PDB file of C-alpha atoms in Angstrom:
ATOM      1  CA  MET A 533      33.266 125.383 121.180  1.00  0.00           C
ATOM      2  CA  ASN A 534      31.747 124.664 124.615  1.00  0.00           C
ATOM      3  CA  ARG A 535      29.487 121.702 125.135  1.00  0.00           C
ATOM      4  CA  LYS A 536      26.264 123.727 125.350  1.00  0.00           C
ATOM      5  CA  SER A 537      26.968 125.523 122.073  1.00  0.00           C
ATOM      6  CA  PHE A 538      28.016 122.254 120.425  1.00  0.00           C
ATOM      7  CA  VAL A 539      24.777 120.462 121.367  1.00  0.00           C
ATOM      8  CA  LEU A 540      22.681 123.453 120.291  1.00  0.00           C
ATOM      9  CA  THR A 541      24.427 123.562 116.909  1.00  0.00           C
ATOM     10  CA  ILE A 542      23.819 119.850 116.334  1.00  0.00           C
ATOM     11  CA  PHE A 543      20.157 120.240 117.225  1.00  0.00           C
ATOM     12  CA  THR A 544      19.712 123.222 114.897  1.00  0.00           C
ATOM     13  CA  ILE A 545      21.378 121.598 111.893  1.00  0.00           C
ATOM     14  CA  LEU A 546      19.620 118.262 112.310  1.00  0.00           C
ATOM     15  CA  CYS A 547      16.229 119.885 112.736  1.00  0.00           C
ATOM     16  CA  VAL A 548      16.671 121.946 109.588  1.00  0.00           C
ATOM     17  CA  GLY A 549      17.451 118.739 107.690  1.00  0.00           C
ATOM     18  CA  SER A 550      14.543 116.861 109.261  1.00  0.00           C
ATOM     19  CA  PHE A 551      11.880 119.461 108.502  1.00  0.00           C
ATOM     20  CA  SER A 552      13.081 120.482 105.074  1.00  0.00           C
ATOM     21  CA  GLY A 553      11.374 117.480 103.499  1.00  0.00           C
ATOM     22  CA  TYR A 554      14.073 117.481 100.857  1.00  0.00           C
ATOM     23  CA  ALA A 555      15.658 114.070 100.379  1.00  0.00           C
ATOM     24  CA  GLU A 556      18.547 114.127  97.977  1.00  0.00           C
ATOM     25  CA  SER A 557      21.701 112.225  97.271  1.00  0.00           C
ATOM     26  CA  SER A 558      24.898 114.202  97.077  1.00  0.00           C
ATOM     27  CA  VAL A 559      25.549 114.616  93.344  1.00  0.00           C
ATOM     28  CA  ASP A 560      28.774 116.064  91.979  1.00  0.00           C
ATOM     29  CA  ARG A 561      28.932 117.188  88.315  1.00  0.00           C
ATOM     30  CA  ASP A 562      31.957 118.111  86.230  1.00  0.00           C
ATOM     31  CA  PHE A 563      32.265 120.477  83.236  1.00  0.00           C
ATOM     32  CA  PHE A 564      30.664 117.890  80.922  1.00  0.00           C
ATOM     33  CA  GLN A 565      27.846 117.253  83.429  1.00  0.00           C
ATOM     34  CA  THR A 566      29.145 113.754  84.084  1.00  0.00           C
ATOM     35  CA  GLU A 567      27.904 113.113  87.586  1.00  0.00           C
ATOM     36  CA  ILE A 568      28.786 111.080  90.636  1.00  0.00           C
ATOM     37  CA  ASN A 569      25.942 110.060  92.886  1.00  0.00           C
ATOM     38  CA  TRP A 570      27.660 109.710  96.261  1.00  0.00           C
ATOM     39  CA  TYR A 571      24.722 107.928  97.879  1.00  0.00           C
ATOM     40  CA  GLU A 572      24.127 105.322  95.188  1.00  0.00           C
ATOM     41  CA  LEU A 573      27.855 105.288  94.350  1.00  0.00           C
ATOM     42  CA  THR A 574      27.392 105.509  90.597  1.00  0.00           C
ATOM     43  CA  VAL A 575      29.005 107.553  87.834  1.00  0.00           C
ATOM     44  CA  THR A 576      26.749 108.656  84.962  1.00  0.00           C
ATOM     45  CA  ALA A 577      27.552 110.405  81.673  1.00  0.00           C
ATOM     46  CA  LYS A 578      25.056 111.830  79.186  1.00  0.00           C
ATOM     47  CA  ILE A 579      25.390 113.133  75.631  1.00  0.00           C
ATOM     48  CA  ASN A 580      23.171 113.960  72.666  1.00  0.00           C
ATOM     49  CA  GLU A 581      24.595 112.314  69.557  1.00  0.00           C
ATOM     50  CA  PRO A 582      23.349 113.548  66.168  1.00  0.00           C
ATOM     51  CA  LEU A 583      21.638 110.839  64.145  1.00  0.00           C
ATOM     52  CA  PRO A 584      23.223 110.336  60.711  1.00  0.00           C
ATOM     53  CA  LYS A 585      21.098 111.603  57.841  1.00  0.00           C
ATOM     54  CA  ILE A 586      19.130 108.859  56.113  1.00  0.00           C
ATOM     55  CA  VAL A 587      19.806 108.832  52.365  1.00  0.00           C
ATOM     56  CA  PHE A 588      18.293 105.850  50.561  1.00  0.00           C
ATOM     57  CA  ASP A 589      18.096 107.261  47.033  1.00  0.00           C
ATOM     58  CA  GLU A 590      21.201 106.322  45.023  1.00  0.00           C
ATOM     59  CA  ASP A 591      20.705 109.418  42.877  1.00  0.00           C
ATOM     60  CA  ASP A 592      20.967 111.728  45.874  1.00  0.00           C
ATOM     61  CA  PRO A 593      24.383 113.502  45.872  1.00  0.00           C
ATOM     62  CA  ASP A 594      24.768 112.671  49.590  1.00  0.00           C
ATOM     63  CA  PHE A 595      24.214 108.945  49.048  1.00  0.00           C
ATOM     64  CA  GLY A 596      27.062 106.895  50.588  1.00  0.00           C
ATOM     65  CA  LYS A 597      28.829 109.891  52.094  1.00  0.00           C
ATOM     66  CA  PRO A 598      30.360 109.657  55.595  1.00  0.00           C
ATOM     67  CA  GLY A 599      27.863 110.557  58.274  1.00  0.00           C
ATOM     68  CA  THR A 600      24.876 109.200  56.362  1.00  0.00           C
ATOM     69  CA  ALA A 601      22.923 105.947  56.480  1.00  0.00           C
ATOM     70  CA  THR A 602      20.595 104.152  54.105  1.00  0.00           C
ATOM     71  CA  ASN A 603      17.927 103.334  56.708  1.00  0.00           C
ATOM     72  CA  LYS A 604      16.802 104.191  60.248  1.00  0.00           C
ATOM     73  CA  GLY A 605      18.270 101.044  61.782  1.00  0.00           C
ATOM     74  CA  ARG A 606      21.693 101.816  60.328  1.00  0.00           C
ATOM     75  CA  SER A 607      21.406 105.438  61.434  1.00  0.00           C
ATOM     76  CA  ASP A 608      20.654 104.370  65.018  1.00  0.00           C
ATOM     77  CA  LEU A 609      23.508 101.847  64.989  1.00  0.00           C
ATOM     78  CA  LEU A 610      26.072 104.389  63.813  1.00  0.00           C
ATOM     79  CA  ALA A 611      24.896 106.948  66.385  1.00  0.00           C
ATOM     80  CA  ARG A 612      25.054 104.392  69.187  1.00  0.00           C
ATOM     81  CA  LYS A 613      28.594 103.432  68.271  1.00  0.00           C
ATOM     82  CA  LYS A 614      29.794 107.036  68.378  1.00  0.00           C
ATOM     83  CA  ALA A 615      27.818 107.736  71.543  1.00  0.00           C
ATOM     84  CA  LYS A 616      29.378 104.742  73.314  1.00  0.00           C
ATOM     85  CA  GLU A 617      32.884 105.908  72.474  1.00  0.00           C
ATOM     86  CA  LYS A 618      32.202 109.399  73.821  1.00  0.00           C
ATOM     87  CA  LEU A 619      30.399 108.138  76.918  1.00  0.00           C
ATOM     88  CA  ARG A 620      33.174 105.712  77.807  1.00  0.00           C
ATOM     89  CA  MET A 621      35.745 108.486  77.475  1.00  0.00           C
ATOM     90  CA  ARG A 622      33.791 110.799  79.748  1.00  0.00           C
ATOM     91  CA  LEU A 623      33.251 108.075  82.346  1.00  0.00           C
ATOM     92  CA  SER A 624      36.942 107.250  82.292  1.00  0.00           C
ATOM     93  CA  GLN A 625      37.922 110.905  82.723  1.00  0.00           C
ATOM     94  CA  ARG A 626      35.475 111.352  85.597  1.00  0.00           C
ATOM     95  CA  ILE A 627      36.668 108.244  87.390  1.00  0.00           C
ATOM     96  CA  GLU A 628      40.286 109.336  87.235  1.00  0.00           C
ATOM     97  CA  SER A 629      39.419 112.776  88.627  1.00  0.00           C
ATOM     98  CA  LEU A 630      37.884 111.207  91.757  1.00  0.00           C
ATOM     99  CA  PHE A 631      39.595 111.855  95.051  1.00  0.00           C
ATOM    100  CA  LEU A 632      40.822 108.518  96.350  1.00  0.00           C
ATOM    101  CA  ASN A 633      41.664 110.011  99.732  1.00  0.00           C
ATOM    102  CA  SER A 634      43.189 113.125 101.202  1.00  0.00           C
ATOM    103  CA  ASP A 635      46.473 112.614  99.364  1.00  0.00           C
ATOM    104  CA  TYR A 636      45.579 111.584  95.814  1.00  0.00           C
ATOM    105  CA  THR A 637      43.117 111.666  92.986  1.00  0.00           C
ATOM    106  CA  LEU A 638      42.800 108.296  91.243  1.00  0.00           C
ATOM    107  CA  PHE A 639      44.863 109.653  88.367  1.00  0.00           C
ATOM    108  CA  GLU A 640      47.665 110.741  90.717  1.00  0.00           C
ATOM    109  CA  TYR A 641      47.559 107.483  92.649  1.00  0.00           C
ATOM    110  CA  SER A 642      47.660 105.329  89.532  1.00  0.00           C
ATOM    111  CA  GLY A 643      50.539 107.404  88.186  1.00  0.00           C
ATOM    112  CA  SER A 644      52.659 106.513  91.195  1.00  0.00           C
ATOM    113  CA  ASN A 645      51.536 102.883  91.344  1.00  0.00           C
ATOM    114  CA  PRO A 646      51.674 100.843  88.080  1.00  0.00           C
ATOM    115  CA  SER A 647      49.559  98.029  89.517  1.00  0.00           C
ATOM    116  CA  VAL A 648      46.731 100.479  90.204  1.00  0.00           C
ATOM    117  CA  ARG A 649      46.990 101.807  86.648  1.00  0.00           C
ATOM    118  CA  THR A 650      46.677  98.244  85.353  1.00  0.00           C
ATOM    119  CA  ARG A 651      43.635  97.550  87.524  1.00  0.00           C
ATOM    120  CA  ILE A 652      41.841 100.733  86.495  1.00  0.00           C
ATOM    121  CA  ASN A 653      42.542 100.014  82.835  1.00  0.00           C
ATOM    122  CA  SER A 654      41.186  96.509  83.337  1.00  0.00           C
ATOM    123  CA  PHE A 655      37.998  97.850  84.934  1.00  0.00           C
ATOM    124  CA  ILE A 656      37.445 100.294  82.070  1.00  0.00           C
ATOM    125  CA  SER A 657      38.263  97.786  79.328  1.00  0.00           C
ATOM    126  CA  GLU A 658      35.768  95.228  80.643  1.00  0.00           C
ATOM    127  CA  GLU A 659      32.939  97.549  79.590  1.00  0.00           C
ATOM    128  CA  LYS A 660      30.796  97.314  82.712  1.00  0.00           C
ATOM    129  CA  GLU A 661      28.639 100.263  81.707  1.00  0.00           C
ATOM    130  CA  THR A 662      24.887 100.095  81.395  1.00  0.00           C
ATOM    131  CA  TYR A 663      23.487 102.146  78.499  1.00  0.00           C
ATOM    132  CA  ASP A 664      20.227 103.862  77.731  1.00  0.00           C
ATOM    133  CA  PHE A 665      19.484 105.219  74.243  1.00  0.00           C
ATOM    134  CA  GLN A 666      16.436 107.282  73.332  1.00  0.00           C
ATOM    135  CA  PRO A 667      16.044 108.504  69.704  1.00  0.00           C
ATOM    136  CA  LYS A 668      14.524 112.010  69.631  1.00  0.00           C
ATOM    137  CA  LYS A 669      14.015 113.681  66.243  1.00  0.00           C
ATOM    138  CA  ASN A 670      17.538 114.240  64.895  1.00  0.00           C
ATOM    139  CA  ILE A 671      19.475 113.210  67.998  1.00  0.00           C
ATOM    140  CA  LEU A 672      20.084 110.134  70.088  1.00  0.00           C
ATOM    141  CA  GLU A 673      19.823 110.902  73.797  1.00  0.00           C
ATOM    142  CA  SER A 674      22.469 108.650  75.319  1.00  0.00           C
ATOM    143  CA  LYS A 675      23.368 107.764  78.896  1.00  0.00           C
ATOM    144  CA  ALA A 676      25.863 105.369  80.460  1.00  0.00           C
ATOM    145  CA  SER A 677      26.402 104.468  84.114  1.00  0.00           C
ATOM    146  CA  LEU A 678      29.067 102.653  86.103  1.00  0.00           C
ATOM    147  CA  HIS A 679      28.988 101.358  89.673  1.00  0.00           C
ATOM    148  CA  LEU A 680      31.657 102.268  92.170  1.00  0.00           C
ATOM    149  CA  ALA A 681      30.540  99.692  94.757  1.00  0.00           C
ATOM    150  CA  THR A 682      29.449  96.007  94.380  1.00  0.00           C
ATOM    151  CA  LYS A 683      31.698  93.154  93.285  1.00  0.00           C
ATOM    152  CA  GLN A 684      31.575  94.445  89.707  1.00  0.00           C
ATOM    153  CA  GLY A 685      32.322  98.042  90.709  1.00  0.00           C
ATOM    154  CA  LEU A 686      35.467 100.139  90.710  1.00  0.00           C
ATOM    155  CA  LEU A 687      36.235  99.568  94.391  1.00  0.00           C
ATOM    156  CA  ALA A 688      36.754  95.860  93.725  1.00  0.00           C
ATOM    157  CA  TYR A 689      39.633  96.807  91.411  1.00  0.00           C
ATOM    158  CA  LEU A 690      41.466  99.133  93.800  1.00  0.00           C
ATOM    159  CA  PRO A 691      44.155  97.484  95.948  1.00  0.00           C
ATOM    160  CA  MET A 692      43.592  98.848  99.459  1.00  0.00           C
ATOM    161  CA  GLU A 693      44.872  97.793 102.844  1.00  0.00           C
ATOM    162  CA  TYR A 694      41.727  96.683 104.651  1.00  0.00           C
ATOM    163  CA  GLY A 695      41.152  95.405 108.170  1.00  0.00           C
ATOM    164  CA  THR A 696      44.755  95.241 109.372  1.00  0.00           C
ATOM    165  CA  GLU A 697      44.140  97.109 112.646  1.00  0.00           C
ATOM    166  CA  GLU A 698      41.604  97.249 115.466  1.00  0.00           C
ATOM    167  CA  ILE A 699      39.505 100.354 116.025  1.00  0.00           C
ATOM    168  CA  PRO A 700      40.928 102.196 119.056  1.00  0.00           C
ATOM    169  CA  VAL A 701      39.065 102.328 122.354  1.00  0.00           C
ATOM    170  CA  PHE A 702      39.220 105.488 124.455  1.00  0.00           C
ATOM    171  CA  ASN A 703      39.996 105.272 128.161  1.00  0.00           C
ATOM    172  CA  GLU A 704      37.374 107.818 129.226  1.00  0.00           C
ATOM    173  CA  SER A 705      34.734 106.391 131.543  1.00  0.00           C
ATOM    174  CA  VAL A 706      31.457 106.610 129.648  1.00  0.00           C
ATOM    175  CA  LEU A 707      28.308 104.536 129.730  1.00  0.00           C
ATOM    176  CA  PRO A 708      28.610 102.013 126.857  1.00  0.00           C
ATOM    177  CA  VAL A 709      25.853 102.399 124.254  1.00  0.00           C
ATOM    178  CA  ALA A 710      25.432 100.193 121.192  1.00  0.00           C
ATOM    179  CA  PHE A 711      25.049 102.350 118.083  1.00  0.00           C
ATOM    180  CA  SER A 712      23.952 100.916 114.730  1.00  0.00           C
ATOM    181  CA  GLY A 713      26.187 103.232 112.718  1.00  0.00           C
ATOM    182  CA  LEU A 714      27.693 106.705 112.443  1.00  0.00           C
ATOM    183  CA  VAL A 715      26.319 109.891 110.875  1.00  0.00           C
ATOM    184  CA  VAL A 716      28.750 112.808 110.636  1.00  0.00           C
ATOM    185  CA  ASP A 717      27.198 116.181 109.882  1.00  0.00           C
ATOM    186  CA  ALA A 718      29.626 118.209 107.757  1.00  0.00           C
ATOM    187  CA  ARG A 719      27.068 120.443 106.051  1.00  0.00           C
ATOM    188  CA  HIS A 720      28.696 123.530 107.552  1.00  0.00           C
ATOM    189  CA  LEU A 721      32.109 122.629 106.097  1.00  0.00           C
ATOM    190  CA  ASP A 722      33.568 122.808 102.600  1.00  0.00           C
ATOM    191  CA  LEU A 723      34.260 119.084 102.511  1.00  0.00           C
ATOM    192  CA  ARG A 724      35.549 117.466  99.321  1.00  0.00           C
ATOM    193  CA  GLN A 725      34.043 114.026  98.802  1.00  0.00           C
ATOM    194  CA  SER A 726      36.369 111.066  98.328  1.00  0.00           C
ATOM    195  CA  LEU A 727      36.224 107.288  98.140  1.00  0.00           C
ATOM    196  CA  PHE A 728      38.192 106.773 101.353  1.00  0.00           C
ATOM    197  CA  PRO A 729      37.979 109.715 103.758  1.00  0.00           C
ATOM    198  CA  LYS A 730      39.441 109.261 107.226  1.00  0.00           C
ATOM    199  CA  ILE A 731      37.677 110.330 110.405  1.00  0.00           C
ATOM    200  CA  GLN A 732      39.794 111.311 113.402  1.00  0.00           C
ATOM    201  CA  SER A 733      39.459 112.814 116.851  1.00  0.00           C
ATOM    202  CA  ASP A 734      40.595 116.334 117.661  1.00  0.00           C
ATOM    203  CA  ARG A 735      43.589 114.685 119.315  1.00  0.00           C
ATOM    204  CA  GLY A 736      44.755 113.405 115.930  1.00  0.00           C
ATOM    205  CA  LEU A 737      43.737 109.761 116.411  1.00  0.00           C
ATOM    206  CA  ASP A 738      42.194 108.011 113.397  1.00  0.00           C
ATOM    207  CA  ILE A 739      38.943 106.292 114.365  1.00  0.00           C
ATOM    208  CA  TYR A 740      37.694 105.403 110.858  1.00  0.00           C
ATOM    209  CA  SER A 741      40.056 104.348 108.098  1.00  0.00           C
ATOM    210  CA  PRO A 742      40.329 101.557 105.499  1.00  0.00           C
ATOM    211  CA  VAL A 743      42.682  99.690 107.862  1.00  0.00           C
ATOM    212  CA  TYR A 744      39.765  99.298 110.304  1.00  0.00           C
ATOM    213  CA  VAL A 745      37.048  98.011 107.963  1.00  0.00           C
ATOM    214  CA  LYS A 746      36.170  94.666 106.419  1.00  0.00           C
ATOM    215  CA  GLU A 747      37.039  94.430 102.729  1.00  0.00           C
ATOM    216  CA  SER A 748      33.802  92.702 101.726  1.00  0.00           C
ATOM    217  CA  TYR A 749      31.663  95.505 103.186  1.00  0.00           C
ATOM    218  CA  ALA A 750      33.792  98.274 101.673  1.00  0.00           C
ATOM    219  CA  ILE A 751      33.488  96.722  98.216  1.00  0.00           C
ATOM    220  CA  GLU A 752      29.832  95.675  98.356  1.00  0.00           C
ATOM    221  CA  THR A 753      28.342  98.771 100.014  1.00  0.00           C
ATOM    222  CA  GLY A 754      31.068 101.364  99.644  1.00  0.00           C
ATOM    223  CA  TYR A 755      33.428 102.522 102.372  1.00  0.00           C
ATOM    224  CA  VAL A 756      31.275 105.603 102.992  1.00  0.00           C
ATOM    225  CA  ILE A 757      28.313 107.385 101.398  1.00  0.00           C
ATOM    226  CA  TYR A 758      27.265 111.036 101.306  1.00  0.00           C
ATOM    227  CA  ARG A 759      23.861 112.707 101.425  1.00  0.00           C
ATOM    228  CA  THR A 760      22.594 116.247 101.695  1.00  0.00           C
ATOM    229  CA  ASP A 761      19.784 115.368 104.111  1.00  0.00           C
ATOM    230  CA  ASN A 762      19.107 113.108 107.093  1.00  0.00           C
ATOM    231  CA  ASN A 763      15.825 111.614 105.944  1.00  0.00           C
ATOM    232  CA  GLU A 764      15.034 108.743 108.304  1.00  0.00           C
ATOM    233  CA  ARG A 765      14.282 106.234 105.525  1.00  0.00           C
ATOM    234  CA  TYR A 766      17.687 106.705 103.911  1.00  0.00           C
ATOM    235  CA  LEU A 767      19.468 106.776 107.251  1.00  0.00           C
ATOM    236  CA  GLU A 768      18.079 103.447 108.383  1.00  0.00           C
ATOM    237  CA  LYS A 769      19.019 101.758 105.124  1.00  0.00           C
ATOM    238  CA  ARG A 770      22.675 102.632 105.631  1.00  0.00           C
ATOM    239  CA  VAL A 771      23.298 103.156 109.347  1.00  0.00           C
ATOM    240  CA  GLY A 772      20.447 101.357 111.073  1.00  0.00           C
ATOM    241  CA  LYS A 773      17.780 102.530 113.496  1.00  0.00           C
ATOM    242  CA  ASN A 774      20.062 103.901 116.203  1.00  0.00           C
ATOM    243  CA  PRO A 775      23.022 105.681 114.622  1.00  0.00           C
ATOM    244  CA  PHE A 776      25.340 108.032 116.465  1.00  0.00           C
ATOM    245  CA  PHE A 777      24.980 111.633 115.271  1.00  0.00           C
ATOM    246  CA  VAL A 778      27.929 113.978 115.587  1.00  0.00           C
ATOM    247  CA  LEU A 779      28.814 117.402 114.238  1.00  0.00           C
ATOM    248  CA  ALA A 780      32.253 117.580 112.645  1.00  0.00           C
ATOM    249  CA  LEU A 781      34.598 120.148 114.145  1.00  0.00           C
ATOM    250  CA  GLY A 782      36.659 120.645 111.006  1.00  0.00           C
ATOM    251  CA  LEU A 783      38.545 119.201 108.055  1.00  0.00           C
ATOM    252  CA  ALA A 784      41.944 117.575 107.743  1.00  0.00           C
ATOM    253  CA  GLY A 785      44.340 116.367 105.077  1.00  0.00           C
ATOM    254  CA  LYS A 786      45.873 117.889 101.967  1.00  0.00           C
ATOM    255  CA  ASN A 787      42.698 117.513  99.898  1.00  0.00           C
ATOM    256  CA  GLN A 788      40.370 118.453 102.757  1.00  0.00           C
ATOM    257  CA  THR A 789      38.492 115.156 102.549  1.00  0.00           C
ATOM    258  CA  ASP A 790      39.027 113.997 106.151  1.00  0.00           C
ATOM    259  CA  LEU A 791      36.915 114.929 109.170  1.00  0.00           C
ATOM    260  CA  ILE A 792      37.728 115.865 112.760  1.00  0.00           C
ATOM    261  CA  LEU A 793      35.356 114.972 115.609  1.00  0.00           C
ATOM    262  CA  PRO A 794      35.326 116.037 119.283  1.00  0.00           C
ATOM    263  CA  SER A 795      37.176 113.521 121.462  1.00  0.00           C
ATOM    264  CA  ASP A 796      34.391 113.327 124.037  1.00  0.00           C
ATOM    265  CA  GLU A 797      31.900 112.394 121.309  1.00  0.00           C
ATOM    266  CA  VAL A 798      34.320 109.842 119.851  1.00  0.00           C
ATOM    267  CA  ALA A 799      34.624 108.246 123.300  1.00  0.00           C
ATOM    268  CA  LYS A 800      30.844 107.764 123.394  1.00  0.00           C
ATOM    269  CA  LEU A 801      30.794 106.263 119.915  1.00  0.00           C
ATOM    270  CA  LEU A 802      33.571 103.775 120.587  1.00  0.00           C
ATOM    271  CA  SER A 803      32.431 102.794 124.085  1.00  0.00           C
ATOM    272  CA  HIS A 804      30.527  99.675 122.975  1.00  0.00           C
ATOM    273  CA  PRO A 805      31.965  96.731 120.993  1.00  0.00           C
ATOM    274  CA  ASP A 806      28.849  96.576 118.788  1.00  0.00           C
ATOM    275  CA  SER A 807      29.345 100.208 117.783  1.00  0.00           C
ATOM    276  CA  ARG A 808      32.927  99.456 116.788  1.00  0.00           C
ATOM    277  CA  LYS A 809      31.793  96.346 114.902  1.00  0.00           C
ATOM    278  CA  ASN A 810      29.307  98.414 112.888  1.00  0.00           C
ATOM    279  CA  LEU A 811      32.107 100.781 111.901  1.00  0.00           C
ATOM    280  CA  THR A 812      34.068  97.816 110.544  1.00  0.00           C
ATOM    281  CA  ARG A 813      30.967  97.082 108.435  1.00  0.00           C
ATOM    282  CA  CYS A 814      31.135 100.567 106.882  1.00  0.00           C
ATOM    283  CA  LYS A 815      27.887 101.758 108.418  1.00  0.00           C
ATOM    284  CA  VAL A 816      28.924 105.368 107.971  1.00  0.00           C
ATOM    285  CA  MET A 817      27.144 108.298 106.332  1.00  0.00           C
ATOM    286  CA  ILE A 818      28.424 111.852 105.916  1.00  0.00           C
ATOM    287  CA  LEU A 819      26.006 114.744 105.485  1.00  0.00           C
ATOM    288  CA  VAL A 820      27.271 117.447 103.121  1.00  0.00           C
ATOM    289  CA  SER A 821      25.961 120.738 101.797  1.00  0.00           C
ATOM    290  CA  LYS A 822      24.203 120.852  98.431  1.00  0.00           C
TER     291      LYS A 822
END
């Protein structure tokens, strides 16, 4: 792709996002409609649990049978208990199906690393879910959510190698510009979202990886977030007022979770120490298709 075509493509894609007026987090749903919000970094499961039949008359043939209750309070309590069990199972299944990076899902990674399995089990057993129950006629609408980021989130339980290397600096002579963050447009690619995607140049050099970022930022805010739009309000919250926009050239890695950027654009991004510092603070957003 020549430079003129590259710039024109960036302009076209960004303008479409800007004028669409459609601000939406990237949400990924599985077969059970358990969803991951990749902007808020939450996992949410929903189910409708039948409310046990209320039988308060001792002469009723159903009195005392399994699946019944003698009053509304007991009926709600029994339904909540069953709903919690189902919700926790679905959250656990969804978490383990997450792509950790381009090599593993969390289930695969924990299977090869006993300490990771122990940490994930610990996270799940500590019951960090928040619940919402709404009785509706004969069912209990139930929802449970878990955080991936924050000190109480899943990322705090995953042993990763953070901040062991310095972000590389290119030798190309470019005018240094301080950027407040990085926005990679991958809406034209079939990118698979993961907790720890790598970003590299078209020369094969990693320029964003867990080894470059500060652990506290990765845990508190998430290593990276995804959106389907470039609404200015959401951009500024994550990547500041002057982020560097770049169109991804392609995908990399076994799971197709990593991104490739043009080397000349990477040189611009990494030209200023403040830009590199903001990368270590995880000020990175990836735009994906709906």
